[in-house]
CSV table of C-alpha atoms in Angstrom, one decimal:
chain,number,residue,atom,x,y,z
A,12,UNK,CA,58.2,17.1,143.6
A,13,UNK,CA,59.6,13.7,142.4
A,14,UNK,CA,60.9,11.1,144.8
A,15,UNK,CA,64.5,11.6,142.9
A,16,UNK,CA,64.5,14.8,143.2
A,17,UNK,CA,63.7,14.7,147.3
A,18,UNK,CA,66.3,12.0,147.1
A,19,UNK,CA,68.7,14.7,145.4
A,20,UNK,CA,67.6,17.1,147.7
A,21,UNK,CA,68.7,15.6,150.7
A,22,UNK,CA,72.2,14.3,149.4
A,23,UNK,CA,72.8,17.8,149.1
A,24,UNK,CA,72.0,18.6,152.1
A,25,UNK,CA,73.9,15.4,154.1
A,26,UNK,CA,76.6,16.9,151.9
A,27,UNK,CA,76.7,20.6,153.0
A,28,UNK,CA,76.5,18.9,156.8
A,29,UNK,CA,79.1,16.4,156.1
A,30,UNK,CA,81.5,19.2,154.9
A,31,UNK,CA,80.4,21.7,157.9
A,32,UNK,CA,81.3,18.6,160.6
A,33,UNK,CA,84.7,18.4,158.5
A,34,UNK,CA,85.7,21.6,158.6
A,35,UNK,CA,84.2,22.1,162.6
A,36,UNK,CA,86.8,19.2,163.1
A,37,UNK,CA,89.6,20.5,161.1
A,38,UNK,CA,89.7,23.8,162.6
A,39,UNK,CA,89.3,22.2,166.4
A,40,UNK,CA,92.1,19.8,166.1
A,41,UNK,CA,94.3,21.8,164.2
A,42,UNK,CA,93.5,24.8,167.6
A,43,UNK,CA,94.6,22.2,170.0
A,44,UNK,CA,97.8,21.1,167.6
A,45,UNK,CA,98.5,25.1,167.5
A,46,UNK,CA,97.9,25.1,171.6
A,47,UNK,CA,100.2,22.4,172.6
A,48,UNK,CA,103.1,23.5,170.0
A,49,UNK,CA,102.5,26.9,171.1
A,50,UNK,CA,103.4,25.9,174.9
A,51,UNK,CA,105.8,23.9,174.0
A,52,UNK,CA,107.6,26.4,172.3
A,53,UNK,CA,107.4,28.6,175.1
A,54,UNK,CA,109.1,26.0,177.6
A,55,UNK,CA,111.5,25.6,175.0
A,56,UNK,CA,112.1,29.4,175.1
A,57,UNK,CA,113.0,29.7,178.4
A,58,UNK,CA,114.9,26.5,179.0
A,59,UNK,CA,117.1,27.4,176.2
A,60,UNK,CA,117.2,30.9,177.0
A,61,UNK,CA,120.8,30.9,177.9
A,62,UNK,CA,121.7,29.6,174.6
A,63,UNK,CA,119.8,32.3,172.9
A,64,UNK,CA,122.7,34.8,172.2
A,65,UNK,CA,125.0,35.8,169.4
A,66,UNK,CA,127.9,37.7,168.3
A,67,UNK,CA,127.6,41.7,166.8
A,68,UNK,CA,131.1,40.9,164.4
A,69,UNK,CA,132.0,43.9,161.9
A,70,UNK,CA,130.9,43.2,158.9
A,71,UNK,CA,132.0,47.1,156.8
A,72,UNK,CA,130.9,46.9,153.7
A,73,UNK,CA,128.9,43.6,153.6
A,74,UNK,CA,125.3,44.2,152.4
A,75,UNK,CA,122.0,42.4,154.0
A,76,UNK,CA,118.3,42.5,152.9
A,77,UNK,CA,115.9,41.9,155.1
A,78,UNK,CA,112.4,41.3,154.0
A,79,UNK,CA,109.4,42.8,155.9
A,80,UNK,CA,111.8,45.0,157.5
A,81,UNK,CA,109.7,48.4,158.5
A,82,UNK,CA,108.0,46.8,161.3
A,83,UNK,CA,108.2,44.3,164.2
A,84,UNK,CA,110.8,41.5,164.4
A,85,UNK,CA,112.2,42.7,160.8
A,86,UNK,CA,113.1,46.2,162.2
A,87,UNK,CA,114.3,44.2,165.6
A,88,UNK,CA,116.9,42.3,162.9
A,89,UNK,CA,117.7,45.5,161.3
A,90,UNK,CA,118.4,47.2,164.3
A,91,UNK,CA,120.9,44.5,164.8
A,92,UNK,CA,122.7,44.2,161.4
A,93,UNK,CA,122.9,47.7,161.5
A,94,UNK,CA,124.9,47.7,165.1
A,95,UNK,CA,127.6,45.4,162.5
A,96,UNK,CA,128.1,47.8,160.6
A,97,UNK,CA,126.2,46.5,157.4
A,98,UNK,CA,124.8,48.0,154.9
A,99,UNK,CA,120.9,47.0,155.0
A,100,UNK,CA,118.2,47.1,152.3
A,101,UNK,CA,115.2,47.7,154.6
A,102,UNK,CA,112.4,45.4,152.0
A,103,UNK,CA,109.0,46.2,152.7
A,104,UNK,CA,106.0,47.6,150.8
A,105,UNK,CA,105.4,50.9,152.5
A,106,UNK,CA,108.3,53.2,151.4
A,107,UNK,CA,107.0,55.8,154.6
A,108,UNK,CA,107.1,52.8,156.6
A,109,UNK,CA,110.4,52.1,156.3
A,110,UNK,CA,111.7,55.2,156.0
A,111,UNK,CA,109.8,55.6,159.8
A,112,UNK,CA,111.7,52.8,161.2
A,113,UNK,CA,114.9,53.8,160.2
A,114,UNK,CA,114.4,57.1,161.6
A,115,UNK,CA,113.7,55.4,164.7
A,116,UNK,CA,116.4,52.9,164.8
A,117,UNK,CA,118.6,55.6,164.4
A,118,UNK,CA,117.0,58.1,167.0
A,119,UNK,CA,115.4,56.3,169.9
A,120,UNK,CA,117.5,53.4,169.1
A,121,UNK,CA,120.4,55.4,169.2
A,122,UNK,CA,122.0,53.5,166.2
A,123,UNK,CA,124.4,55.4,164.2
A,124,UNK,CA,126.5,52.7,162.6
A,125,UNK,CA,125.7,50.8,159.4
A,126,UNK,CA,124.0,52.4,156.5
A,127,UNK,CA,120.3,52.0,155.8
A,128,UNK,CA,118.6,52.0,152.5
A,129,UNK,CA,114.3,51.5,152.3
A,130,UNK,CA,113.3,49.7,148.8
A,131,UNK,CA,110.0,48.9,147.7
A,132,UNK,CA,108.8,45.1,147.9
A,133,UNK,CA,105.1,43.3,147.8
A,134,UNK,CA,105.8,39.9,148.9
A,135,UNK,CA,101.9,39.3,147.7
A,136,UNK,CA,103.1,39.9,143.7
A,137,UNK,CA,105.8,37.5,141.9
A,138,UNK,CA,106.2,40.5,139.2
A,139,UNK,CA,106.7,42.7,142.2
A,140,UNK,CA,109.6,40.6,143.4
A,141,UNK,CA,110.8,40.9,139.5
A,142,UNK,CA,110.9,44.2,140.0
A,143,UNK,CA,112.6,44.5,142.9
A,144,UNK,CA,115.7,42.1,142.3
A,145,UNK,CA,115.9,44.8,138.8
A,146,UNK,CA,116.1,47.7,141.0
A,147,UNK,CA,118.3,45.9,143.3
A,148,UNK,CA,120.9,44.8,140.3
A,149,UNK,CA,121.3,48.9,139.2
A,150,UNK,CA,122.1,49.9,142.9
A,151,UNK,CA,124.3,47.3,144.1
A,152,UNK,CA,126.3,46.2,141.7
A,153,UNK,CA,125.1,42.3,141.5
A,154,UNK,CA,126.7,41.2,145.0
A,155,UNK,CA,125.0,40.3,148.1
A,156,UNK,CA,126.0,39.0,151.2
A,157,UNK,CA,122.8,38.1,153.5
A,158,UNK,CA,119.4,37.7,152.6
A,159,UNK,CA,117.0,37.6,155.2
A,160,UNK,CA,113.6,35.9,154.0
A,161,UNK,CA,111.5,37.3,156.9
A,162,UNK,CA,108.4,38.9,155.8
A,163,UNK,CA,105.0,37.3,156.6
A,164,UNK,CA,101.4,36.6,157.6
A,165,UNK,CA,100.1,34.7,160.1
A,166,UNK,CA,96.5,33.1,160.1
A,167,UNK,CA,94.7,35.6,158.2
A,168,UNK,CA,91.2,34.8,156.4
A,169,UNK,CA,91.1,33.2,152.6
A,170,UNK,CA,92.8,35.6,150.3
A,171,UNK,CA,94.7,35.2,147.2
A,172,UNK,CA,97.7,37.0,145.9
A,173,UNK,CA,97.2,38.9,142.5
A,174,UNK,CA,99.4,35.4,141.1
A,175,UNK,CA,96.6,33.7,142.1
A,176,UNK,CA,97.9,32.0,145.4
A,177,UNK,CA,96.5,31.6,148.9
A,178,UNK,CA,97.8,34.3,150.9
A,179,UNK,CA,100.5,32.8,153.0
A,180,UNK,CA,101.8,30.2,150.8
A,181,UNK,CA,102.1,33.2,148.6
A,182,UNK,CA,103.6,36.0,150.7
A,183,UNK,CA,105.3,33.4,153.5
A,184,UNK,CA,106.8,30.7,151.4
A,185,UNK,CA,106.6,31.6,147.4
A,186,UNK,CA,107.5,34.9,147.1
A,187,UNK,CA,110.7,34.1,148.8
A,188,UNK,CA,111.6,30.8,146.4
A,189,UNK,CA,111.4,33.5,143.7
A,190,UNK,CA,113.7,36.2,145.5
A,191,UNK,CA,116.1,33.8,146.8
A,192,UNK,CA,116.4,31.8,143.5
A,193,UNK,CA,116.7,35.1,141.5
A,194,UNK,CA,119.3,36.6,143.9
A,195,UNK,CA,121.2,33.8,143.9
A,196,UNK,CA,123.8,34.7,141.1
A,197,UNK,CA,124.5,38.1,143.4
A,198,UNK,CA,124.8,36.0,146.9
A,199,UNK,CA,127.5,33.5,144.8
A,200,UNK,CA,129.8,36.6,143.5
A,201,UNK,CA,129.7,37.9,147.3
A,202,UNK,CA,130.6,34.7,148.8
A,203,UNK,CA,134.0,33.2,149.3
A,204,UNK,CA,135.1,29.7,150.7
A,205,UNK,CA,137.9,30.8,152.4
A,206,UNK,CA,136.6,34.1,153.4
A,207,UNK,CA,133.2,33.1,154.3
A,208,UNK,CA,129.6,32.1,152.4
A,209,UNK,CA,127.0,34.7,151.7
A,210,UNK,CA,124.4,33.5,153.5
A,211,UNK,CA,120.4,33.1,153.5
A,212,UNK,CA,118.1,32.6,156.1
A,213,UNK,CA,114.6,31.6,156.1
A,214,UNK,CA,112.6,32.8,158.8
A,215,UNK,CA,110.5,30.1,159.5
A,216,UNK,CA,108.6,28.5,162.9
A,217,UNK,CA,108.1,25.3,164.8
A,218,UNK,CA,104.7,25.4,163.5
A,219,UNK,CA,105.7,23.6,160.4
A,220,UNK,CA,106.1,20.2,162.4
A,221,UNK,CA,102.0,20.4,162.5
A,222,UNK,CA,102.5,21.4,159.0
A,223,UNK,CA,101.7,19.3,155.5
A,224,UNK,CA,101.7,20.7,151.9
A,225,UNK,CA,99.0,19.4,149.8
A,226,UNK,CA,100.5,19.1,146.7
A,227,UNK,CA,97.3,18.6,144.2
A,228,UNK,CA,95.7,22.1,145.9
A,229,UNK,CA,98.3,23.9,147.7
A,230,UNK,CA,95.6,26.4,148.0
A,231,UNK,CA,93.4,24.3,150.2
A,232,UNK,CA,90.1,25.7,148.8
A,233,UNK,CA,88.3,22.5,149.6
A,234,UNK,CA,88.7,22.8,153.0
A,235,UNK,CA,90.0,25.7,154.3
A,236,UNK,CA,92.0,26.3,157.5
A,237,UNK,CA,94.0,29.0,158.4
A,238,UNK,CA,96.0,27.5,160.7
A,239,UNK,CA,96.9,24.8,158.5
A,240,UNK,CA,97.6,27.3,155.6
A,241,UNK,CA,99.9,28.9,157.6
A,242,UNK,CA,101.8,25.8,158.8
A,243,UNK,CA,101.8,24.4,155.1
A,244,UNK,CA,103.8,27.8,154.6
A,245,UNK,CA,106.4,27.5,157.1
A,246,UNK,CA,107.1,23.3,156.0
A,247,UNK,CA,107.5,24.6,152.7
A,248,UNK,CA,110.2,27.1,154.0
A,249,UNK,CA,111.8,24.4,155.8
A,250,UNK,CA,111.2,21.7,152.6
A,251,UNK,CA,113.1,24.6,150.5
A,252,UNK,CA,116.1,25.3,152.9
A,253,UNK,CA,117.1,21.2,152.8
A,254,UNK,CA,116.2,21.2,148.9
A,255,UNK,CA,118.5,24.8,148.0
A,256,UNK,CA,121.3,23.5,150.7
A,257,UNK,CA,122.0,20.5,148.2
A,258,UNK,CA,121.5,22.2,145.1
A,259,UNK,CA,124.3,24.6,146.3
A,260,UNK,CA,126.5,21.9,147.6
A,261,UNK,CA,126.2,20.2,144.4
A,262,UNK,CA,127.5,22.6,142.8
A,263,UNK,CA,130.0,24.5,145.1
A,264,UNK,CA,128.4,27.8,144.9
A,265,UNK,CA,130.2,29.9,148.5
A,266,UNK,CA,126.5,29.9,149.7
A,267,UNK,CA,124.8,28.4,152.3
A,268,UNK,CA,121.4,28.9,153.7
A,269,UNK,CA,119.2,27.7,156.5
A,270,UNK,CA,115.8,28.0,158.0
A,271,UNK,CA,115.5,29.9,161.5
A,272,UNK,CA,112.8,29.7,164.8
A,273,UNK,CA,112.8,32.9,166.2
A,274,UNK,CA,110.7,31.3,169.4
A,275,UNK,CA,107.2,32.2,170.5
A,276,UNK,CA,107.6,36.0,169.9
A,277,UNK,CA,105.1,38.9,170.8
A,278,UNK,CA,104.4,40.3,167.3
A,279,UNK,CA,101.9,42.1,165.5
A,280,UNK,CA,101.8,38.6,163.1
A,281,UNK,CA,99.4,37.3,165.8
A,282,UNK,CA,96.6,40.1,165.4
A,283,UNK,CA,94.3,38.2,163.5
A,284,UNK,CA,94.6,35.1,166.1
A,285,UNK,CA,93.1,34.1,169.6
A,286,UNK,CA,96.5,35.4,171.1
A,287,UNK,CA,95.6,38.9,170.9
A,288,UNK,CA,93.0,38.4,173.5
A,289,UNK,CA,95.7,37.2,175.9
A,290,UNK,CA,98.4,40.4,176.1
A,291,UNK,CA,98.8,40.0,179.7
A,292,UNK,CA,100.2,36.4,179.4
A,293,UNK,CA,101.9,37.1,176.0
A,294,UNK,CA,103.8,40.0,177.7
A,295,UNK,CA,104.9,37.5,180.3
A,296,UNK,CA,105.9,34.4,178.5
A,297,UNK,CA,106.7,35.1,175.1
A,298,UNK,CA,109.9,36.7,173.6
A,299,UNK,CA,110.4,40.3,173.1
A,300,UNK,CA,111.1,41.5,169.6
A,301,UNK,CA,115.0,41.8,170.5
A,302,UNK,CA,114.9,37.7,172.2
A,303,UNK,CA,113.2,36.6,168.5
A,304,UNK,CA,115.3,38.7,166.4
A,305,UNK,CA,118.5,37.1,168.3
A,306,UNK,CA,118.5,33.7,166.3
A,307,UNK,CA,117.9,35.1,162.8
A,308,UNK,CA,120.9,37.5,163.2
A,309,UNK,CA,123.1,35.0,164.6
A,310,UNK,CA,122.6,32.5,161.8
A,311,UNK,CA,123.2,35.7,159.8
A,312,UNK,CA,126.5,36.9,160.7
A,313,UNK,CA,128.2,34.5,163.8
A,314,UNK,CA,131.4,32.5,162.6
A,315,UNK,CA,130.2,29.6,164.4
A,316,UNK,CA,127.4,29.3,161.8
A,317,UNK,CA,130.0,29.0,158.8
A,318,UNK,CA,129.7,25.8,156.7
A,319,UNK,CA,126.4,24.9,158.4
A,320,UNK,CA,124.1,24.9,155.3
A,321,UNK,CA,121.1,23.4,155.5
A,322,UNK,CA,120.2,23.0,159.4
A,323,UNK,CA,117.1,24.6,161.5
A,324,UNK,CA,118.0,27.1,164.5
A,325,UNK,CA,116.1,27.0,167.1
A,326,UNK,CA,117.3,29.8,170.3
A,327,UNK,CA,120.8,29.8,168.3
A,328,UNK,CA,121.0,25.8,168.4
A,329,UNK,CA,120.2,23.4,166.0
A,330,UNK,CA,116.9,21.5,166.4
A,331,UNK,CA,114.9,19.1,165.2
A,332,UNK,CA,112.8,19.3,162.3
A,333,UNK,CA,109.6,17.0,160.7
A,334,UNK,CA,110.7,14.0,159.8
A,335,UNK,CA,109.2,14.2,156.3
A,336,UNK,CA,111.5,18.0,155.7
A,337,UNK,CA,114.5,15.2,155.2
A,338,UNK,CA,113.0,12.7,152.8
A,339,UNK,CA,114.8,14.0,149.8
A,340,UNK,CA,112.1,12.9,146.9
A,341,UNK,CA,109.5,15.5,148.8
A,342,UNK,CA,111.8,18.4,148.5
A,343,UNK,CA,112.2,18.0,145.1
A,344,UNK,CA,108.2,17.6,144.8
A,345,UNK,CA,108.3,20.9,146.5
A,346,UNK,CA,110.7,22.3,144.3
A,347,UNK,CA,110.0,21.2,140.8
A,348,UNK,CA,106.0,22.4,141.7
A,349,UNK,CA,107.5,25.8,142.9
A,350,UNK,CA,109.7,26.3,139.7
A,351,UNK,CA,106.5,26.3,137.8
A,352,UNK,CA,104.4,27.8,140.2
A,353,UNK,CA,106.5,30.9,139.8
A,354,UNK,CA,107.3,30.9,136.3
A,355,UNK,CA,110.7,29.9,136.0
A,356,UNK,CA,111.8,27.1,133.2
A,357,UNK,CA,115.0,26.4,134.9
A,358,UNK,CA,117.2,27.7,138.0
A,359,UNK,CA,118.8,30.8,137.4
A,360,UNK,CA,122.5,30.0,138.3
């Protein structure tokens, strides 16, 4: 063997260790980021607890989507928008599913007002979204009142969507730019500025103030955490909340929209995470699916929530966000990068 090729040789290899000690550090730090906020968030939970409440108004008539809707914290929120009377398009993949959790909102739930209808979404397909804003159009009649962006994974392993996306930027984050952007024309016809904005609420987390989007490889194939995937997702929701909230203002559509903190919740979303080795502490300290759902709803239908477009809810207040969700020139980064990411030329209303 050559001296060069030794020489090559062990680059290589300095290489492969060099890229192991980067990722051994990356994951570590980003555990102890995850730890911390996750405490913290659990303090703030309880401090704030009294806070975290909202009204049930009557809203006959008024129809809500909620993504993700046939299981944990999105049943919780259907539950709730049921109990105002709504009409609410349960959005989730499994038809049976759905179908399920109505059946048991309605029987050990003991819900009988509202009316419930199950359509088929995959939040992990963009032409899946297409197809569900088409079906959508034919039923309702091209008006919407709330949309409900809350379907979602949580630190699962590397996995693409079939557009080609890592997993949770996918299903969290771009999925929902499409649906919201697509809906949008539906959410202005329903909304009035005397009688009240549709509205359209992000379901996002406090994780996104450990978050950063990398912008050249949103992906993160280089160097691959979960936990920073996720967190990339959930600043992007934030990101696209500020971004939409002036869009609309600009040009005085009756819609507003925000990004919601539904606290440290105990949810099937942690199953691929640490946290499911913990149930005796995560039955203690973190919020039950009714405590998480609380928020989300109240951004959704309270009258002290009208005209705030834009702002992040955290246990029905608003709270602080990362620093770098209010620098204007990022959110449009953000945006422009989603438009193509997603196929669209130019905004749909």
């Amino acid at each position: 063997m050559s001296s060069s090729s030794s020489s090559k040789d062990e680059d290589n290899i300095l290489s492969k260790i060099g890229w192991c000690l980067s990722l051994a550090y990356c994951y570590c730090s980003t555990q102890v980021k995850f730890a911390w906020l996750g405490l913290a968030g659990i303090v703030e939970d309880r401090w704030h607890a009294r806070t975290n409440a909202t009204e049930m108004p009557k809203l006959t008539g008024r129809v809500a989507i909620v993504t993700g809707g046939s299981r944990g914290l999105g049943k919780e929120i259907v539950k709730m928008l049921l109990q105002c009377d709504l009409h609410v398009v349960v959005a989730c993949r499994n038809i049976a599913a759905g179908e399920a959790a109505v059946e048991d909102i309605r029987g050990s739930g003991g819900v009988e007002s509202g009316i419930a209808t199950v359509m088929c979404l995959d939040n992990s397909s963009l032409a899946a979204v297409r197809k569900f804003v088409e079906d959508y159009r034919s039923k309702f009649s091209s008006r919407l009142d709330i949309l409900i962006n809350n379907a979602g994974v949580m630190c699962t392993p590397y996995n693409e969507t079939v557009d080609g996306y890592e997993e949770q930027y996918g299903v969290n984050y771009l999925s929902h730019f499409l649906l919201t952007l697509l809906l949008m024309p539906a959410l202005a016809r329903a909304g009035s500025t005397d009688l009240g904005h549709s509205r359209v609420i992000n379901v996002s987390s406090c994780a996104h103030l450990v978050g950063d989007v990398r912008f050249s490889d949103t992906n993160r194939k280089d160097l691959f955490v979960t936990a920073e995937a996720y967190a990339q997702s959930k600043l992007a929701q934030v990101l696209f909340t500020k971004r939409l909230a002036r869009e609309l203002a600009a040009k005085r559509l009756p819609v507003q929209v925000c990004a919601v903190h539904p606290g440290v919740v105990s949810t099937d979303i942690f199953r691929t995470t640490y946290v499911k080795y913990l149930r005796a502490i995560v039955d203690v300290l973190f919020k039950n699916l009714e405590e998480g759902a609380v928020p989300v709803v109240y951004a959704a239908v309270s009258p002290l929530m009208e005209k705030k477009s834009g702002v992040y809810v955290s246990n029905c207040r608003e709270s602080r966000v990362k620093a770098i969700c209010n620098d204007e020139l990022v959110q449009d980064r953000l945006f422009d990068l989603s438009l193509r990411q997603v196929g669209l030329e130019r905004l749909p209303f």
